[in-house]
Amino acid sequence: MSVNLSEKRQKIIILFAGTHLAYSPTILQLYEALSVQHDVTILSHIIPDFISQKPEGVNVIFYEEPVWVKPSFLKKIEYFFLRRLYSPAKKMEAAGLKLKVDYYKFLRVKNTINNGKYDRVIAVDTENLFYCSLMNRHVDFVSLELKIGETFLPFINKNIIDCVIIQTEERFNYLFKEVNLKKFFIQNAPVYKEFLWPQNKNGLLYGGTAWNPFGFYHFLEYLKKYKDLSLTVQGAFPDLDKKKVTEEYNELLKEKLLIINDNYLKNEDVVDYFSHFKIGICFYNFDVDWVRHFNYQSAPSGKIFKYLAAGVPVLAINIMGFKFIEEMQCGVLINSLQPEEIKKGIEKILDNYSFYEANTKIAAKHFSFDKAVKPYLYYTKHH
């Protein structure tokens, strides 16, 4: 950016992708950190009649996710002229997006930015980055998720990117390869706070969405076979999975080997809750096609950093994005989700628990959000 904005409060808009803002601690913590010196707004989708938790105390403009309906005759005429005469619409179709939905999302982003007269735009994930590229609007880019079928990536003008916030060098290279951009490595981690860990930790913890793509049923098979430790689920539990668990794993519920808590926890309460468990679980099931995507291979899951901040060693699947667990010896990586392999990993942690527990503190301090975000906050004041 050419104008020096360091002497005044900037007006900043964060363009959030998706409807799960309340479950995105990186963006909520970034909002909080920036709000100390700037006036910050978040633009986020919301789906009517969908159970979507809204964050409290945050300045958010919510807008409804467009729903596809069969176009009327007049709409067909509108689309005909858009795709032939309007450059952004032509580029959207060339990039594989559908005008019937994506064009209206683009318009919402464009109108919000233009009407708000923002000094700085922060685009979260590649969809919003593409919309800003269509506008030729400079942005700070935050990469949280990569999705299958992002056909518009080659159509993004990378010259509009002033800097990148991302988790790993591997993910940066995947997106930008030889492009020379200012980058900040910030994990989806909480701010580390010293507290006394509970002495009576019990059982295992599965944080996050309880479903097949994240290896949930593999762990239930472990519980059925060994029945030595209970598993508590803390997170989202889709209705279909609730039904399947009730029908196929009811004995685990009766024996209290499986405990389900799908109530929403505020971001500031999660670490304290997690601290009461012995081991945190983080699996991916690579038998599911979309989980095999580079997104899940390349970046650490946010729940891992909450486990570490809570003093809870981690049992995780052995992938590129989780290598630091092994390197920092704050948990154990396993090569498959077979019950025998899971048991070996758990026993390895429990046999030397104090060692792994102590290393969680070292790792949590290293990745603490307030420490990681400082260089970016300095950047926003001087660029």
PDB file of N, CA and C in Angstrom, residues 187-189 207-208 214 281-284 296 298-307 319 321-322 324:
ATOM      1  N   GLN A 187       0.028 -20.020  13.328  1.00  0.00           N
ATOM      2  CA  GLN A 187      -0.771 -21.227  13.466  1.00  0.00           C
ATOM      3  C   GLN A 187      -2.136 -20.910  14.061  1.00  0.00           C
ATOM      4  N   ASN A 188      -3.043 -21.851  13.888  1.00  0.00           N
ATOM      5  CA  ASN A 188      -4.389 -21.739  14.446  1.00  0.00           C
ATOM      6  C   ASN A 188      -4.325 -22.098  15.933  1.00  0.00           C
ATOM      7  N   ALA A 189      -3.563 -21.308  16.683  1.00  0.00           N
ATOM      8  CA  ALA A 189      -3.227 -21.629  18.074  1.00  0.00           C
ATOM      9  C   ALA A 189      -3.787 -20.578  19.023  1.00  0.00           C
ATOM     10  N   GLY A 207     -11.555 -33.788  19.948  1.00  0.00           N
ATOM     11  CA  GLY A 207     -12.061 -32.444  19.684  1.00  0.00           C
ATOM     12  C   GLY A 207     -12.406 -32.284  18.213  1.00  0.00           C
ATOM     13  N   GLY A 208     -13.450 -31.532  17.921  1.00  0.00           N
ATOM     14  CA  GLY A 208     -13.797 -31.280  16.527  1.00  0.00           C
ATOM     15  C   GLY A 208     -14.997 -32.091  16.068  1.00  0.00           C
ATOM     16  N   PHE A 214     -12.730 -37.662   9.734  1.00  0.00           N
ATOM     17  CA  PHE A 214     -11.716 -37.376  10.756  1.00  0.00           C
ATOM     18  C   PHE A 214     -11.427 -38.587  11.635  1.00  0.00           C
ATOM     19  N   ILE A 281      -6.875 -36.509  20.643  1.00  0.00           N
ATOM     20  CA  ILE A 281      -6.849 -37.292  19.408  1.00  0.00           C
ATOM     21  C   ILE A 281      -7.020 -36.382  18.194  1.00  0.00           C
ATOM     22  N   CYS A 282      -6.197 -36.598  17.164  1.00  0.00           N
ATOM     23  CA  CYS A 282      -6.362 -35.860  15.899  1.00  0.00           C
ATOM     24  C   CYS A 282      -6.062 -36.796  14.731  1.00  0.00           C
ATOM     25  N   PHE A 283      -7.114 -37.291  14.094  1.00  0.00           N
ATOM     26  CA  PHE A 283      -6.980 -38.253  12.997  1.00  0.00           C
ATOM     27  C   PHE A 283      -7.576 -37.685  11.707  1.00  0.00           C
ATOM     28  N   TYR A 284      -7.071 -38.174  10.587  1.00  0.00           N
ATOM     29  CA  TYR A 284      -7.711 -37.980   9.290  1.00  0.00           C
ATOM     30  C   TYR A 284      -7.859 -39.344   8.637  1.00  0.00           C
ATOM     31  N   TYR A 296      -5.331 -31.141   3.959  1.00  0.00           N
ATOM     32  CA  TYR A 296      -5.215 -31.880   5.209  1.00  0.00           C
ATOM     33  C   TYR A 296      -3.827 -32.481   5.410  1.00  0.00           C
ATOM     34  N   SER A 298      -1.036 -30.820   4.696  1.00  0.00           N
ATOM     35  CA  SER A 298       0.012 -29.810   4.784  1.00  0.00           C
ATOM     36  C   SER A 298      -0.058 -28.882   5.985  1.00  0.00           C
ATOM     37  N   ALA A 299      -1.188 -28.826   6.675  1.00  0.00           N
ATOM     38  CA  ALA A 299      -1.310 -27.822   7.737  1.00  0.00           C
ATOM     39  C   ALA A 299      -1.834 -28.447   9.020  1.00  0.00           C
ATOM     40  N   PRO A 300      -1.274 -28.079  10.154  1.00  0.00           N
ATOM     41  CA  PRO A 300      -1.731 -28.623  11.433  1.00  0.00           C
ATOM     42  C   PRO A 300      -3.161 -28.214  11.755  1.00  0.00           C
ATOM     43  N   SER A 301      -3.894 -29.119  12.357  1.00  0.00           N
ATOM     44  CA  SER A 301      -5.259 -28.838  12.798  1.00  0.00           C
ATOM     45  C   SER A 301      -5.235 -27.934  14.032  1.00  0.00           C
ATOM     46  N   GLY A 302      -6.180 -26.988  14.094  1.00  0.00           N
ATOM     47  CA  GLY A 302      -6.216 -26.059  15.213  1.00  0.00           C
ATOM     48  C   GLY A 302      -6.412 -26.721  16.558  1.00  0.00           C
ATOM     49  N   LYS A 303      -7.135 -27.846  16.589  1.00  0.00           N
ATOM     50  CA  LYS A 303      -7.390 -28.473  17.891  1.00  0.00           C
ATOM     51  C   LYS A 303      -6.103 -28.992  18.526  1.00  0.00           C
ATOM     52  N   ILE A 304      -5.100 -29.311  17.725  1.00  0.00           N
ATOM     53  CA  ILE A 304      -3.826 -29.773  18.280  1.00  0.00           C
ATOM     54  C   ILE A 304      -3.220 -28.698  19.181  1.00  0.00           C
ATOM     55  N   PHE A 305      -3.280 -27.452  18.755  1.00  0.00           N
ATOM     56  CA  PHE A 305      -2.674 -26.371  19.531  1.00  0.00           C
ATOM     57  C   PHE A 305      -3.469 -26.095  20.812  1.00  0.00           C
ATOM     58  N   LYS A 306      -4.754 -26.368  20.780  1.00  0.00           N
ATOM     59  CA  LYS A 306      -5.547 -26.257  22.008  1.00  0.00           C
ATOM     60  C   LYS A 306      -5.189 -27.380  22.974  1.00  0.00           C
ATOM     61  N   TYR A 307      -4.987 -28.587  22.444  1.00  0.00           N
ATOM     62  CA  TYR A 307      -4.521 -29.679  23.299  1.00  0.00           C
ATOM     63  C   TYR A 307      -3.221 -29.280  23.996  1.00  0.00           C
ATOM     64  N   ILE A 319       1.420 -37.362   9.251  1.00  0.00           N
ATOM     65  CA  ILE A 319       1.390 -36.631   7.988  1.00  0.00           C
ATOM     66  C   ILE A 319       2.352 -35.446   8.073  1.00  0.00           C
ATOM     67  N   GLY A 321       1.957 -32.211   7.943  1.00  0.00           N
ATOM     68  CA  GLY A 321       1.587 -31.086   8.787  1.00  0.00           C
ATOM     69  C   GLY A 321       1.723 -31.348  10.271  1.00  0.00           C
ATOM     70  N   PHE A 322       1.874 -32.617  10.664  1.00  0.00           N
ATOM     71  CA  PHE A 322       1.972 -32.967  12.082  1.00  0.00           C
ATOM     72  C   PHE A 322       3.388 -33.332  12.519  1.00  0.00           C
ATOM     73  N   PHE A 324       5.837 -31.695  13.476  1.00  0.00           N
ATOM     74  CA  PHE A 324       6.363 -30.961  14.633  1.00  0.00           C
ATOM     75  C   PHE A 324       6.024 -31.670  15.949  1.00  0.00           C
TER      76      PHE A 324
END
